[in-house]
Amino acid sequence: MSRDISRLEYLRRIHCVQDYIESKIANPFTLEELAEVAGFSKFHFHRIFSGITGESLLHYVNRIKLERAAAALVQRTDLSVTDIAYQYGFTDSAIFSRAFKNYHAASPSEYRRQFRKNRKETEESPTYNGNRSIRDADNDKRAVSGRIEILPVKDLRVIYMRYTGSYQGLAAAFPDLLSKLFGFAGRNSLFDPGKSAVLSIYHDNPGFTKADHLRTSLCLTIPADAAIPQDDEIGNMFIPSGDYAIGHFEIVPGEYPSAWDFMYREWLANSHYQPRDSLPFELYRSNPDINPGGKQQVDIYLPVEPLII
């Protein structure tokens, strides 16, 4: 087995652990539990994880929880600090507040107040996709609107290629990731004619996560009962069911940021819904490679639940 193949297998296992942590974010994880998910000995797993990701397992778990908690403080003003502490697996608000302040340099209450002040001054709030298209470096803001509908979505099973790093780096890696994903699906008869779709899941919000830690999964939907052979680069997971606000857009590449802005700042703020603790994603309805500079059809899926006042 070559060194490259070995490293890809290690990455695949680490991605499985990341998916597991994300799906059970409120859990008080143990080393034994996560080592078992990875298929490594508990005596070596923490060193393997650190060597692959560049951060300790404990730091990674706490960082993900605290970044998600920061987003909740901003987006879920109906929840108290204690509510958010429990939602992300902290045993009490005092422990949560100390951990939050150590990471974000402000207490949860101060962080929430400061964000509200900054938002009033700038009329900006953090949204996914980093205020830029993964396909285009154009940072110009353009007025964009879309048709929004609320629909229940069943579990979606996907295969994915994962990229960790800035959206600028993702733009360069995108064609190769897509080629590998389609090649794997084709070799293993995973296409579901008329149903398979390409989508991008944004695991982290760039308003709260540093660029070199941003994780994006380029996905292809597959039949729920498909048999998936193990591959060193390709992972698979389920996108959880629930209600989604689906924004239908027809845009040019540079308008992706404005489409996300419309979802969060125009539609969501004036709706009777609030974000649900799940991951948003883009689903592509047309092939941008056919006409890269032309109009592209994309749906933005925002997980929501009724607004509690």
Coordinates of C-alpha atoms in Angstrom, one line a residue:
M1 CA 0.0 0.0 0.0
S2 CA 1.5 3.4 -1.0
R3 CA 1.9 6.3 1.4
D4 CA -0.7 8.3 -0.6
I5 CA -3.3 5.5 -0.3
S6 CA -2.6 5.2 3.5
R7 CA -3.1 8.9 4.1
L8 CA -6.3 8.9 2.1
E9 CA -7.6 6.0 4.3
Y10 CA -6.7 8.0 7.4
L11 CA -8.5 11.1 6.1
R12 CA -11.6 9.0 5.3
R13 CA -11.7 7.8 8.9
I14 CA -11.2 11.3 10.3
H15 CA -14.0 12.5 8.1
C16 CA -16.3 9.8 9.5
V17 CA -15.4 11.0 13.0
Q18 CA -16.2 14.6 12.0
D19 CA -19.6 13.5 10.6
Y20 CA -20.3 11.7 13.8
I21 CA -19.5 14.6 16.0
E22 CA -21.6 16.9 13.9
S23 CA -24.6 14.6 14.0
K24 CA -24.4 14.3 17.8
I25 CA -23.1 17.7 18.7
A26 CA -24.8 17.8 22.2
N27 CA -23.1 14.6 23.3
P28 CA -20.3 14.5 25.9
F29 CA -17.9 12.5 23.6
T30 CA -15.4 10.1 25.0
L31 CA -12.1 9.1 23.5
E32 CA -13.2 5.5 23.4
E33 CA -16.4 6.4 21.5
L34 CA -14.7 8.4 18.8
A35 CA -11.8 6.0 18.5
E36 CA -14.3 3.2 17.8
V37 CA -16.0 5.3 15.1
A38 CA -12.5 5.8 13.5
G39 CA -11.5 2.2 13.8
F40 CA -8.3 3.0 15.7
S41 CA -7.1 2.0 19.1
K42 CA -8.0 4.5 21.8
F43 CA -4.3 4.6 22.8
H44 CA -3.3 6.0 19.5
F45 CA -6.3 7.8 18.1
H46 CA -5.8 11.2 19.8
R47 CA -2.3 11.4 18.3
I48 CA -3.5 10.3 14.9
F49 CA -6.3 12.9 14.9
S50 CA -3.9 15.6 15.9
G51 CA -1.4 14.6 13.2
I52 CA -4.0 14.6 10.5
T53 CA -6.0 17.7 11.4
G54 CA -3.4 19.9 13.1
E55 CA -5.4 20.3 16.3
S56 CA -6.1 18.0 19.3
L57 CA -9.3 16.0 19.5
L58 CA -10.4 17.9 22.6
H59 CA -9.7 21.3 20.9
Y60 CA -11.5 20.3 17.8
V61 CA -14.7 19.1 19.6
N62 CA -14.7 22.2 21.8
R63 CA -14.1 24.5 18.8
I64 CA -17.0 23.1 16.8
K65 CA -19.3 23.3 19.8
L66 CA -18.2 26.9 20.6
E67 CA -18.5 28.1 17.0
R68 CA -21.9 26.6 16.6
A69 CA -22.9 28.2 20.0
A70 CA -21.7 31.6 18.7
A71 CA -23.9 31.2 15.7
A72 CA -26.8 30.3 17.9
L73 CA -26.3 33.4 20.1
V74 CA -26.5 35.5 17.0
Q75 CA -29.3 33.8 15.2
R76 CA -31.4 32.3 18.0
T77 CA -32.2 35.3 20.2
D78 CA -35.2 33.4 21.6
L79 CA -32.7 31.1 23.4
S80 CA -31.0 32.0 26.6
V81 CA -27.3 31.5 27.2
T82 CA -28.2 28.5 29.4
D83 CA -30.4 27.0 26.7
I84 CA -27.6 27.3 24.2
A85 CA -25.1 25.8 26.7
Y86 CA -27.2 22.7 27.1
Q87 CA -27.9 22.5 23.4
Y88 CA -24.2 22.0 22.8
G89 CA -23.5 19.6 25.6
F90 CA -22.2 21.8 28.4
T91 CA -23.3 20.7 31.8
D92 CA -24.0 24.2 33.1
S93 CA -23.9 27.8 31.9
A94 CA -20.8 28.7 34.1
I95 CA -18.6 26.1 32.4
F96 CA -20.0 27.1 29.0
S97 CA -19.3 30.8 29.7
R98 CA -15.7 30.2 30.8
A99 CA -15.0 28.1 27.7
F100 CA -16.7 30.5 25.4
K101 CA -14.8 33.5 26.8
N102 CA -11.5 31.6 26.5
Y103 CA -12.2 31.0 22.8
H104 CA -14.0 34.1 21.7
A105 CA -12.5 36.6 24.1
A106 CA -16.0 37.7 25.3
S107 CA -18.6 36.1 27.5
P108 CA -21.7 34.8 25.7
S109 CA -23.8 37.7 26.8
E110 CA -21.1 40.2 25.8
Y111 CA -20.7 38.5 22.4
R112 CA -24.5 38.7 21.7
R113 CA -24.6 42.4 22.7
Q114 CA -21.6 43.3 20.7
F115 CA -23.0 41.5 17.6
R116 CA -26.3 43.4 17.9
K117 CA -24.4 46.7 18.1
N118 CA -22.2 45.8 15.1
R119 CA -25.2 44.7 13.1
K120 CA -27.0 47.9 13.7
E121 CA -24.0 49.8 12.6
T122 CA -23.2 47.7 9.5
E123 CA -26.5 46.0 8.7
E124 CA -24.4 42.9 8.2
S125 CA -24.7 39.4 9.6
P126 CA -22.6 36.3 9.0
T127 CA -24.0 33.9 6.4
Y128 CA -22.7 30.8 4.8
N129 CA -20.6 30.7 1.6
G130 CA -18.2 33.3 2.9
N131 CA -19.9 36.2 1.0
R132 CA -18.4 34.9 -2.2
S133 CA -19.2 32.2 -4.8
I134 CA -17.1 29.0 -4.7
R135 CA -17.0 29.4 -8.5
D136 CA -16.1 33.0 -8.8
A137 CA -13.9 35.6 -7.1
D138 CA -16.2 38.5 -7.8
N139 CA -16.9 40.1 -4.4
D140 CA -19.4 42.7 -5.8
K141 CA -22.8 42.8 -4.1
R142 CA -25.7 42.7 -6.4
A143 CA -29.4 42.9 -5.6
V144 CA -30.8 39.4 -6.0
S145 CA -34.2 37.9 -5.1
G146 CA -35.6 34.4 -5.3
R147 CA -38.8 32.5 -4.9
I148 CA -39.0 30.9 -1.4
E149 CA -41.1 27.9 -0.4
I150 CA -41.2 25.9 2.8
L151 CA -41.1 22.1 2.3
P152 CA -40.5 19.0 4.3
V153 CA -37.4 17.2 3.1
K154 CA -36.8 13.5 3.7
D155 CA -33.3 12.2 4.6
L156 CA -31.0 12.6 1.7
R157 CA -28.2 10.1 1.3
V158 CA -25.1 11.5 -0.4
I159 CA -21.6 10.5 -1.3
Y160 CA -19.1 13.4 -0.9
M161 CA -15.6 14.7 -1.4
R162 CA -14.6 17.0 1.5
Y163 CA -12.4 20.1 1.3
T164 CA -11.0 21.9 4.3
G165 CA -9.7 25.4 3.8
S166 CA -10.6 28.8 2.4
Y167 CA -13.3 29.3 -0.3
Q168 CA -10.6 30.7 -2.6
G169 CA -8.8 27.3 -2.3
L170 CA -12.1 25.5 -2.8
A171 CA -12.7 27.3 -6.1
A172 CA -9.5 26.0 -7.5
A173 CA -10.1 22.4 -6.2
F174 CA -13.7 22.3 -7.3
P175 CA -13.3 20.8 -10.8
D176 CA -11.0 18.0 -9.5
L177 CA -13.3 17.2 -6.6
L178 CA -16.3 17.0 -9.0
S179 CA -14.5 14.8 -11.5
K180 CA -13.5 12.3 -8.8
L181 CA -17.0 12.2 -7.4
F182 CA -18.6 11.6 -10.7
G183 CA -16.0 9.0 -11.6
F184 CA -16.7 7.0 -8.4
A185 CA -20.5 7.2 -9.0
G186 CA -20.2 6.1 -12.5
R187 CA -17.9 3.1 -11.7
N188 CA -20.3 1.9 -9.0
S189 CA -23.7 2.6 -10.7
L190 CA -24.7 5.1 -8.0
F191 CA -26.6 7.5 -10.3
D192 CA -30.3 7.6 -9.8
P193 CA -31.6 8.7 -13.2
G194 CA -33.7 11.8 -13.0
K195 CA -33.1 12.1 -9.3
S196 CA -29.4 12.4 -8.6
A197 CA -28.3 16.0 -7.9
V198 CA -25.1 17.8 -7.1
L199 CA -25.0 19.9 -3.9
S200 CA -22.5 21.7 -1.6
I201 CA -22.8 21.4 2.2
Y202 CA -21.2 24.2 4.2
H203 CA -20.3 22.7 7.6
D204 CA -19.0 25.9 9.1
N205 CA -20.0 29.5 9.0
P206 CA -17.2 31.8 7.9
G207 CA -18.5 34.5 10.3
F208 CA -17.4 32.3 13.2
T209 CA -14.7 29.9 11.8
K210 CA -11.3 30.7 10.5
A211 CA -10.7 30.2 6.8
D212 CA -8.3 27.4 7.2
H213 CA -10.8 25.4 9.2
L214 CA -13.8 25.8 6.9
R215 CA -15.2 22.4 5.7
T216 CA -17.2 22.0 2.5
S217 CA -18.6 18.8 1.2
L218 CA -19.2 18.5 -2.5
C219 CA -22.0 15.9 -2.7
L220 CA -24.0 13.7 -5.1
T221 CA -27.3 12.4 -4.0
I222 CA -27.7 8.6 -4.3
P223 CA -30.5 6.0 -3.7
A224 CA -31.0 5.5 0.1
D225 CA -30.4 1.7 -0.3
A226 CA -27.4 1.8 -2.6
A227 CA -24.5 -0.4 -1.7
I228 CA -21.4 1.8 -1.5
P229 CA -17.9 0.2 -1.8
Q230 CA -15.3 1.6 0.5
D231 CA -13.1 4.2 -1.0
D232 CA -10.2 6.1 0.4
E233 CA -11.4 9.5 -0.8
I234 CA -15.2 9.2 -1.0
G235 CA -17.4 9.5 2.1
N236 CA -21.1 9.0 2.5
M237 CA -23.6 10.4 5.0
F238 CA -27.3 11.4 5.4
I239 CA -28.5 14.9 5.3
P240 CA -31.2 14.9 8.1
S241 CA -34.8 15.3 7.3
G242 CA -36.9 18.3 8.4
D243 CA -38.4 21.5 7.1
Y244 CA -36.4 23.7 4.8
A245 CA -36.8 27.1 3.3
I246 CA -35.9 26.5 -0.3
G247 CA -34.8 29.6 -2.3
H248 CA -35.0 29.2 -6.0
F249 CA -32.5 31.4 -7.9
E250 CA -31.4 32.0 -11.4
I251 CA -28.1 33.8 -11.1
V252 CA -24.7 34.4 -12.6
P253 CA -21.6 33.1 -10.7
G254 CA -20.9 36.4 -8.9
E255 CA -24.4 36.6 -7.5
Y256 CA -24.1 33.6 -5.2
P257 CA -23.2 35.8 -2.2
S258 CA -26.2 38.0 -2.8
A259 CA -28.5 35.0 -3.0
W260 CA -27.4 33.9 0.4
D261 CA -27.8 37.4 1.7
F262 CA -31.3 37.4 0.4
M263 CA -32.1 34.2 2.2
Y264 CA -30.8 35.4 5.6
R265 CA -31.2 39.2 5.6
E266 CA -34.3 39.7 3.4
W267 CA -36.4 36.6 3.7
L268 CA -35.6 35.0 7.0
A269 CA -35.6 38.3 9.0
N270 CA -39.1 39.0 7.7
S271 CA -40.5 35.5 7.9
H272 CA -42.2 33.5 10.7
Y273 CA -39.3 31.1 10.8
Q274 CA -35.9 30.8 12.5
P275 CA -32.8 28.7 11.6
R276 CA -32.9 25.1 12.7
D277 CA -29.7 23.5 14.1
S278 CA -28.8 21.7 10.9
L279 CA -26.6 22.4 7.9
P280 CA -27.6 24.6 4.9
F281 CA -26.6 23.6 1.4
E282 CA -26.7 24.6 -2.3
L283 CA -28.3 22.3 -4.8
Y284 CA -27.4 22.9 -8.5
R285 CA -30.2 22.6 -11.0
S286 CA -28.1 23.4 -14.1
N287 CA -24.6 22.7 -15.2
P288 CA -22.5 25.9 -14.8
D289 CA -19.7 24.3 -16.9
I290 CA -21.8 24.5 -20.0
N291 CA -21.9 28.3 -19.8
P292 CA -19.7 29.3 -16.9
G293 CA -20.5 33.1 -17.3
G294 CA -24.2 32.7 -17.9
K295 CA -27.2 32.2 -15.7
Q296 CA -27.2 29.2 -13.4
Q297 CA -30.2 27.6 -11.6
V298 CA -29.5 26.9 -7.9
D299 CA -31.6 26.2 -4.9
I300 CA -30.5 27.2 -1.4
Y301 CA -31.8 24.9 1.3
L302 CA -32.0 26.6 4.7
P303 CA -33.1 24.4 7.6
V304 CA -35.9 26.2 9.6
E305 CA -38.4 25.8 12.3
P306 CA -41.3 28.1 13.4
L307 CA -40.2 31.3 15.1
I308 CA -40.8 31.3 18.8
I309 CA -41.7 34.7 20.3

